[in-house]
Amino acid sequence: MRVLVVEDARRLADAIARGLRAEGMAVDVAYDGVEGHQKAMLTRYDVVVLDRDLPEMHGDDVLSEIVAASDTTRVLMLTASAGVEDRVDGLSLGADDYLTKPFAFPELVARIRALGRRSSPAAPPVLRAGDLELDPAKRTVARSGRPLELTRKEFGVLEVLLAAGGTVVSSEELLERVWDENADPFTTTVRVTMMTLRRKLGDPGIIETVVGSGYRVGAG
């Protein structure tokens, strides 16, 4: 899942980003409204965690631009105000959810995951291909009933491929969906991750390379 955190309190923004990355999400950060707006317009995010009171460009204006530009990106607004009127204002502008500060981090994670499920077509609770099973909620993978230990990036790549249902996914899309803005698009990151993932999945090979196009999951 690709997430953008727009929060001008840098320590809070960085802490949120670290926590979400530990949960297996690809996270970008913006520290003001203008930067957040620019990133939201350039990259397709599943969820944007958006502070309402931002410098340079108010969170309400950033929200309006995101809503106008995308019907798939979900927005979770953060605010220091617990007033009903403040929450109603944000939701009426198109926010999908609202969370007041201070908040419990596990609740933030749960809300982001719930919004992420709404940002894309519904997928089955457990993704399967042949004897391979991936449970996004439990963060587990098994093949022929044998649990597999994958890194966060390997898990993310496999989840994207399985969710694609056998269609081809390009390296560029994998880089966008699984990594964050700090990933160098000219590196061999995707290829190396694919190599280690294939080794862990074992034989017979289940991930196919479509020359010049990308990768897809076969029936195994």
mmCIF file of C-alpha atoms in Angstrom:
data_model
loop_
_atom_site.group_PDB
_atom_site.id
_atom_site.type_symbol
_atom_site.label_atom_id
_atom_site.label_comp_id
_atom_site.label_asym_id
_atom_site.label_seq_id
_atom_site.Cartn_x
_atom_site.Cartn_y
_atom_site.Cartn_z
ATOM 1 C CA MET A 1 0.000 0.000 0.000
ATOM 2 C CA ARG A 2 1.322 3.471 -0.934
ATOM 3 C CA VAL A 3 0.659 6.192 1.652
ATOM 4 C CA LEU A 4 1.389 9.925 1.741
ATOM 5 C CA VAL A 5 1.680 11.629 5.140
ATOM 6 C CA VAL A 6 1.189 15.413 5.000
ATOM 7 C CA GLU A 7 1.988 16.872 8.413
ATOM 8 C CA ASP A 8 3.926 20.041 9.293
ATOM 9 C CA ALA A 9 5.010 18.788 12.731
ATOM 10 C CA ARG A 10 8.142 17.043 11.479
ATOM 11 C CA ARG A 11 8.714 14.794 14.480
ATOM 12 C CA LEU A 12 5.139 13.544 14.302
ATOM 13 C CA ALA A 13 5.252 13.108 10.524
ATOM 14 C CA ASP A 14 8.504 11.149 10.690
ATOM 15 C CA ALA A 15 7.230 9.011 13.578
ATOM 16 C CA ILE A 16 4.056 8.157 11.648
ATOM 17 C CA ALA A 17 6.111 7.309 8.563
ATOM 18 C CA ARG A 18 8.465 5.024 10.508
ATOM 19 C CA GLY A 19 5.552 3.218 12.129
ATOM 20 C CA LEU A 20 3.683 2.708 8.863
ATOM 21 C CA ARG A 21 6.820 1.436 7.122
ATOM 22 C CA ALA A 22 7.232 -1.073 9.939
ATOM 23 C CA GLU A 23 3.699 -2.214 9.056
ATOM 24 C CA GLY A 24 4.832 -2.941 5.499
ATOM 25 C CA MET A 25 3.547 0.219 3.794
ATOM 26 C CA ALA A 26 5.423 2.397 1.304
ATOM 27 C CA VAL A 27 5.334 5.901 2.778
ATOM 28 C CA ASP A 28 6.187 9.363 1.456
ATOM 29 C CA VAL A 29 6.169 12.485 3.628
ATOM 30 C CA ALA A 30 5.381 16.154 2.977
ATOM 31 C CA TYR A 31 5.827 18.894 5.590
ATOM 32 C CA ASP A 32 3.531 21.584 4.166
ATOM 33 C CA GLY A 33 0.428 21.887 2.022
ATOM 34 C CA VAL A 34 2.154 22.872 -1.208
ATOM 35 C CA GLU A 35 4.573 19.945 -1.061
ATOM 36 C CA GLY A 36 1.734 17.588 -0.132
ATOM 37 C CA HIS A 37 -0.381 18.825 -3.024
ATOM 38 C CA GLN A 38 2.472 18.402 -5.499
ATOM 39 C CA LYS A 39 3.188 14.845 -4.408
ATOM 40 C CA ALA A 40 -0.490 13.881 -4.383
ATOM 41 C CA MET A 41 -0.860 15.138 -7.960
ATOM 42 C CA LEU A 42 2.229 13.312 -9.228
ATOM 43 C CA THR A 43 1.813 9.891 -7.571
ATOM 44 C CA ARG A 44 -1.171 7.594 -7.185
ATOM 45 C CA TYR A 45 -1.555 6.975 -3.460
ATOM 46 C CA ASP A 46 -3.924 4.516 -1.855
ATOM 47 C CA VAL A 47 -4.304 6.716 1.227
ATOM 48 C CA VAL A 48 -3.290 10.268 2.120
ATOM 49 C CA VAL A 49 -2.984 11.085 5.824
ATOM 50 C CA LEU A 50 -3.623 14.817 5.763
ATOM 51 C CA ASP A 51 -3.253 17.325 8.585
ATOM 52 C CA ARG A 52 -5.923 20.005 8.315
ATOM 53 C CA ASP A 53 -3.973 23.013 9.607
ATOM 54 C CA LEU A 54 -1.034 23.160 7.194
ATOM 55 C CA PRO A 55 1.264 26.051 6.257
ATOM 56 C CA GLU A 56 1.650 27.269 2.649
ATOM 57 C CA MET A 57 -1.631 25.606 1.539
ATOM 58 C CA HIS A 58 -4.464 24.731 3.911
ATOM 59 C CA GLY A 59 -5.390 21.085 4.302
ATOM 60 C CA ASP A 60 -8.950 21.794 3.128
ATOM 61 C CA ASP A 61 -7.585 23.100 -0.183
ATOM 62 C CA VAL A 62 -5.255 20.112 -0.572
ATOM 63 C CA LEU A 63 -8.210 17.809 0.119
ATOM 64 C CA SER A 64 -10.373 19.515 -2.507
ATOM 65 C CA GLU A 65 -7.647 19.103 -5.122
ATOM 66 C CA ILE A 66 -7.156 15.411 -4.306
ATOM 67 C CA VAL A 67 -10.895 14.716 -4.464
ATOM 68 C CA ALA A 68 -11.161 16.497 -7.823
ATOM 69 C CA ALA A 69 -8.172 14.647 -9.291
ATOM 70 C CA SER A 70 -8.797 11.059 -8.123
ATOM 71 C CA ASP A 71 -11.729 8.826 -7.332
ATOM 72 C CA THR A 72 -9.558 6.089 -5.849
ATOM 73 C CA THR A 73 -7.267 7.884 -3.373
ATOM 74 C CA ARG A 74 -8.738 7.879 0.135
ATOM 75 C CA VAL A 75 -8.045 10.722 2.559
ATOM 76 C CA LEU A 76 -7.755 10.474 6.333
ATOM 77 C CA MET A 77 -7.730 13.935 7.875
ATOM 78 C CA LEU A 78 -5.939 14.731 11.122
ATOM 79 C CA THR A 79 -6.880 17.660 13.333
ATOM 80 C CA ALA A 80 -6.112 18.960 16.782
ATOM 81 C CA SER A 81 -9.754 19.964 17.162
ATOM 82 C CA ALA A 82 -12.225 17.434 18.518
ATOM 83 C CA GLY A 83 -15.230 19.617 17.707
ATOM 84 C CA VAL A 84 -18.097 18.079 15.772
ATOM 85 C CA GLU A 85 -18.308 21.076 13.436
ATOM 86 C CA ASP A 86 -14.640 20.708 12.470
ATOM 87 C CA ARG A 87 -15.096 17.021 11.640
ATOM 88 C CA VAL A 88 -18.258 17.711 9.664
ATOM 89 C CA ASP A 89 -16.475 20.380 7.630
ATOM 90 C CA GLY A 90 -13.701 17.984 6.662
ATOM 91 C CA LEU A 91 -16.045 15.151 5.762
ATOM 92 C CA SER A 92 -18.263 17.468 3.726
ATOM 93 C CA LEU A 93 -15.222 18.476 1.657
ATOM 94 C CA GLY A 94 -14.670 14.837 0.710
ATOM 95 C CA ALA A 95 -12.480 13.325 3.433
ATOM 96 C CA ASP A 96 -13.106 9.602 3.858
ATOM 97 C CA ASP A 97 -12.253 9.497 7.549
ATOM 98 C CA TYR A 98 -11.259 11.781 10.410
ATOM 99 C CA LEU A 99 -8.948 11.320 13.391
ATOM 100 C CA THR A 100 -8.261 13.828 16.157
ATOM 101 C CA LYS A 101 -4.901 14.376 17.834
ATOM 102 C CA PRO A 102 -3.606 12.853 19.984
ATOM 103 C CA PHE A 103 -4.448 9.423 18.612
ATOM 104 C CA ALA A 104 -3.461 5.824 19.265
ATOM 105 C CA PHE A 105 -1.116 4.573 16.555
ATOM 106 C CA PRO A 106 -2.823 1.135 16.234
ATOM 107 C CA GLU A 107 -6.086 2.953 15.481
ATOM 108 C CA LEU A 108 -4.376 5.020 12.786
ATOM 109 C CA VAL A 109 -3.004 1.839 11.191
ATOM 110 C CA ALA A 110 -6.413 0.146 11.305
ATOM 111 C CA ARG A 111 -8.124 3.138 9.711
ATOM 112 C CA ILE A 112 -5.494 3.387 6.965
ATOM 113 C CA ARG A 113 -5.806 -0.314 6.164
ATOM 114 C CA ALA A 114 -9.604 -0.008 6.030
ATOM 115 C CA LEU A 115 -9.350 2.951 3.645
ATOM 116 C CA GLY A 116 -6.744 1.115 1.566
ATOM 117 C CA ARG A 117 -9.186 -1.715 0.992
ATOM 118 C CA ARG A 118 -11.663 0.829 -0.351
ATOM 119 C CA SER A 119 -9.152 2.461 -2.697
ATOM 120 C CA SER A 120 -8.976 -0.527 -5.038
ATOM 121 C CA PRO A 121 -11.357 -3.224 -6.285
ATOM 122 C CA ALA A 122 -12.310 -5.688 -3.597
ATOM 123 C CA ALA A 123 -9.928 -8.605 -3.269
ATOM 124 C CA PRO A 124 -10.639 -11.918 -1.557
ATOM 125 C CA PRO A 125 -9.535 -12.077 2.105
ATOM 126 C CA VAL A 126 -6.859 -14.608 1.130
ATOM 127 C CA LEU A 127 -5.081 -14.357 -2.238
ATOM 128 C CA ARG A 128 -4.371 -17.682 -3.932
ATOM 129 C CA ALA A 129 -2.624 -19.058 -6.992
ATOM 130 C CA GLY A 130 -2.216 -22.808 -7.194
ATOM 131 C CA ASP A 131 -0.789 -24.023 -3.883
ATOM 132 C CA LEU A 132 0.315 -20.511 -2.867
ATOM 133 C CA GLU A 133 -1.700 -18.539 -0.295
ATOM 134 C CA LEU A 134 -1.180 -14.978 0.961
ATOM 135 C CA ASP A 135 -3.253 -13.477 3.772
ATOM 136 C CA PRO A 136 -2.962 -9.650 3.643
ATOM 137 C CA ALA A 137 -4.599 -9.169 7.048
ATOM 138 C CA LYS A 138 -2.423 -11.660 8.919
ATOM 139 C CA ARG A 139 0.660 -10.850 6.789
ATOM 140 C CA THR A 140 1.329 -14.535 6.180
ATOM 141 C CA VAL A 141 2.364 -16.551 3.131
ATOM 142 C CA ALA A 142 2.311 -20.320 2.715
ATOM 143 C CA ARG A 143 2.964 -22.724 -0.120
ATOM 144 C CA SER A 144 1.569 -26.240 0.057
ATOM 145 C CA GLY A 145 0.760 -25.463 3.667
ATOM 146 C CA ARG A 146 4.363 -24.550 4.510
ATOM 147 C CA PRO A 147 4.802 -21.050 6.008
ATOM 148 C CA LEU A 148 7.278 -18.796 4.201
ATOM 149 C CA GLU A 149 9.293 -15.994 5.766
ATOM 150 C CA LEU A 150 9.342 -12.987 3.426
ATOM 151 C CA THR A 151 10.734 -9.491 3.847
ATOM 152 C CA ARG A 152 8.270 -6.590 3.736
ATOM 153 C CA LYS A 153 9.219 -5.769 0.148
ATOM 154 C CA GLU A 154 8.985 -9.401 -0.983
ATOM 155 C CA PHE A 155 5.558 -9.647 0.642
ATOM 156 C CA GLY A 156 4.466 -6.406 -1.022
ATOM 157 C CA VAL A 157 5.599 -7.539 -4.477
ATOM 158 C CA LEU A 158 3.859 -10.886 -4.111
ATOM 159 C CA GLU A 159 0.665 -9.243 -2.856
ATOM 160 C CA VAL A 160 0.536 -6.896 -5.868
ATOM 161 C CA LEU A 161 1.155 -9.760 -8.298
ATOM 162 C CA LEU A 162 -1.489 -12.014 -6.739
ATOM 163 C CA ALA A 163 -4.035 -9.186 -6.599
ATOM 164 C CA ALA A 164 -3.464 -8.619 -10.332
ATOM 165 C CA GLY A 165 -5.092 -11.986 -10.984
ATOM 166 C CA GLY A 166 -2.675 -13.212 -13.633
ATOM 167 C CA THR A 167 -2.363 -9.945 -15.549
ATOM 168 C CA VAL A 168 1.080 -8.495 -16.190
ATOM 169 C CA VAL A 169 2.494 -5.976 -13.706
ATOM 170 C CA SER A 170 5.397 -3.833 -14.893
ATOM 171 C CA SER A 171 8.556 -3.179 -12.904
ATOM 172 C CA GLU A 172 7.606 0.501 -12.844
ATOM 173 C CA GLU A 173 4.243 -0.257 -11.254
ATOM 174 C CA LEU A 174 5.823 -2.562 -8.679
ATOM 175 C CA LEU A 175 8.327 0.159 -7.799
ATOM 176 C CA GLU A 176 5.493 2.670 -7.370
ATOM 177 C CA ARG A 177 3.221 0.374 -5.375
ATOM 178 C CA VAL A 178 5.738 -1.280 -3.033
ATOM 179 C CA TRP A 179 8.574 1.221 -2.594
ATOM 180 C CA ASP A 180 8.482 4.946 -1.783
ATOM 181 C CA GLU A 181 9.816 8.105 -3.414
ATOM 182 C CA ASN A 182 13.349 7.395 -2.160
ATOM 183 C CA ALA A 183 13.661 4.372 -4.438
ATOM 184 C CA ASP A 184 15.893 4.965 -7.459
ATOM 185 C CA PRO A 185 13.935 3.974 -10.613
ATOM 186 C CA PHE A 186 17.199 3.144 -12.386
ATOM 187 C CA THR A 187 18.414 0.575 -9.876
ATOM 188 C CA THR A 188 17.941 -3.193 -10.027
ATOM 189 C CA THR A 189 15.836 -3.123 -6.837
ATOM 190 C CA VAL A 190 12.789 -4.837 -8.333
ATOM 191 C CA ARG A 191 14.860 -7.463 -10.165
ATOM 192 C CA VAL A 192 16.885 -8.332 -7.063
ATOM 193 C CA THR A 193 13.762 -8.553 -4.888
ATOM 194 C CA MET A 194 12.104 -10.739 -7.512
ATOM 195 C CA MET A 195 15.131 -13.034 -7.534
ATOM 196 C CA THR A 196 15.082 -13.567 -3.753
ATOM 197 C CA LEU A 197 11.284 -13.935 -3.742
ATOM 198 C CA ARG A 198 11.399 -16.638 -6.411
ATOM 199 C CA ARG A 199 14.060 -18.502 -4.467
ATOM 200 C CA LYS A 200 11.932 -18.478 -1.316
ATOM 201 C CA LEU A 201 8.805 -19.582 -3.196
ATOM 202 C CA GLY A 202 10.674 -22.605 -4.535
ATOM 203 C CA ASP A 203 9.817 -24.943 -7.399
ATOM 204 C CA PRO A 204 7.880 -25.139 -9.563
ATOM 205 C CA GLY A 205 8.278 -21.456 -10.364
ATOM 206 C CA ILE A 206 5.077 -19.479 -10.042
ATOM 207 C CA ILE A 207 6.199 -15.971 -11.077
ATOM 208 C CA GLU A 208 6.629 -15.597 -14.824
ATOM 209 C CA THR A 209 8.688 -12.939 -16.580
ATOM 210 C CA VAL A 210 6.976 -11.405 -19.600
ATOM 211 C CA VAL A 211 9.865 -10.002 -21.615
ATOM 212 C CA GLY A 212 9.552 -6.271 -22.207
ATOM 213 C CA SER A 213 6.392 -6.017 -20.095
ATOM 214 C CA GLY A 214 6.876 -7.191 -16.515
ATOM 215 C CA TYR A 215 5.804 -10.086 -14.316
ATOM 216 C CA ARG A 216 2.728 -12.163 -13.633
ATOM 217 C CA VAL A 217 1.725 -15.050 -11.418
ATOM 218 C CA GLY A 218 0.826 -18.310 -13.098
ATOM 219 C CA ALA A 219 -0.993 -21.291 -11.666
ATOM 220 C CA GLY A 220 2.218 -22.845 -10.372
#
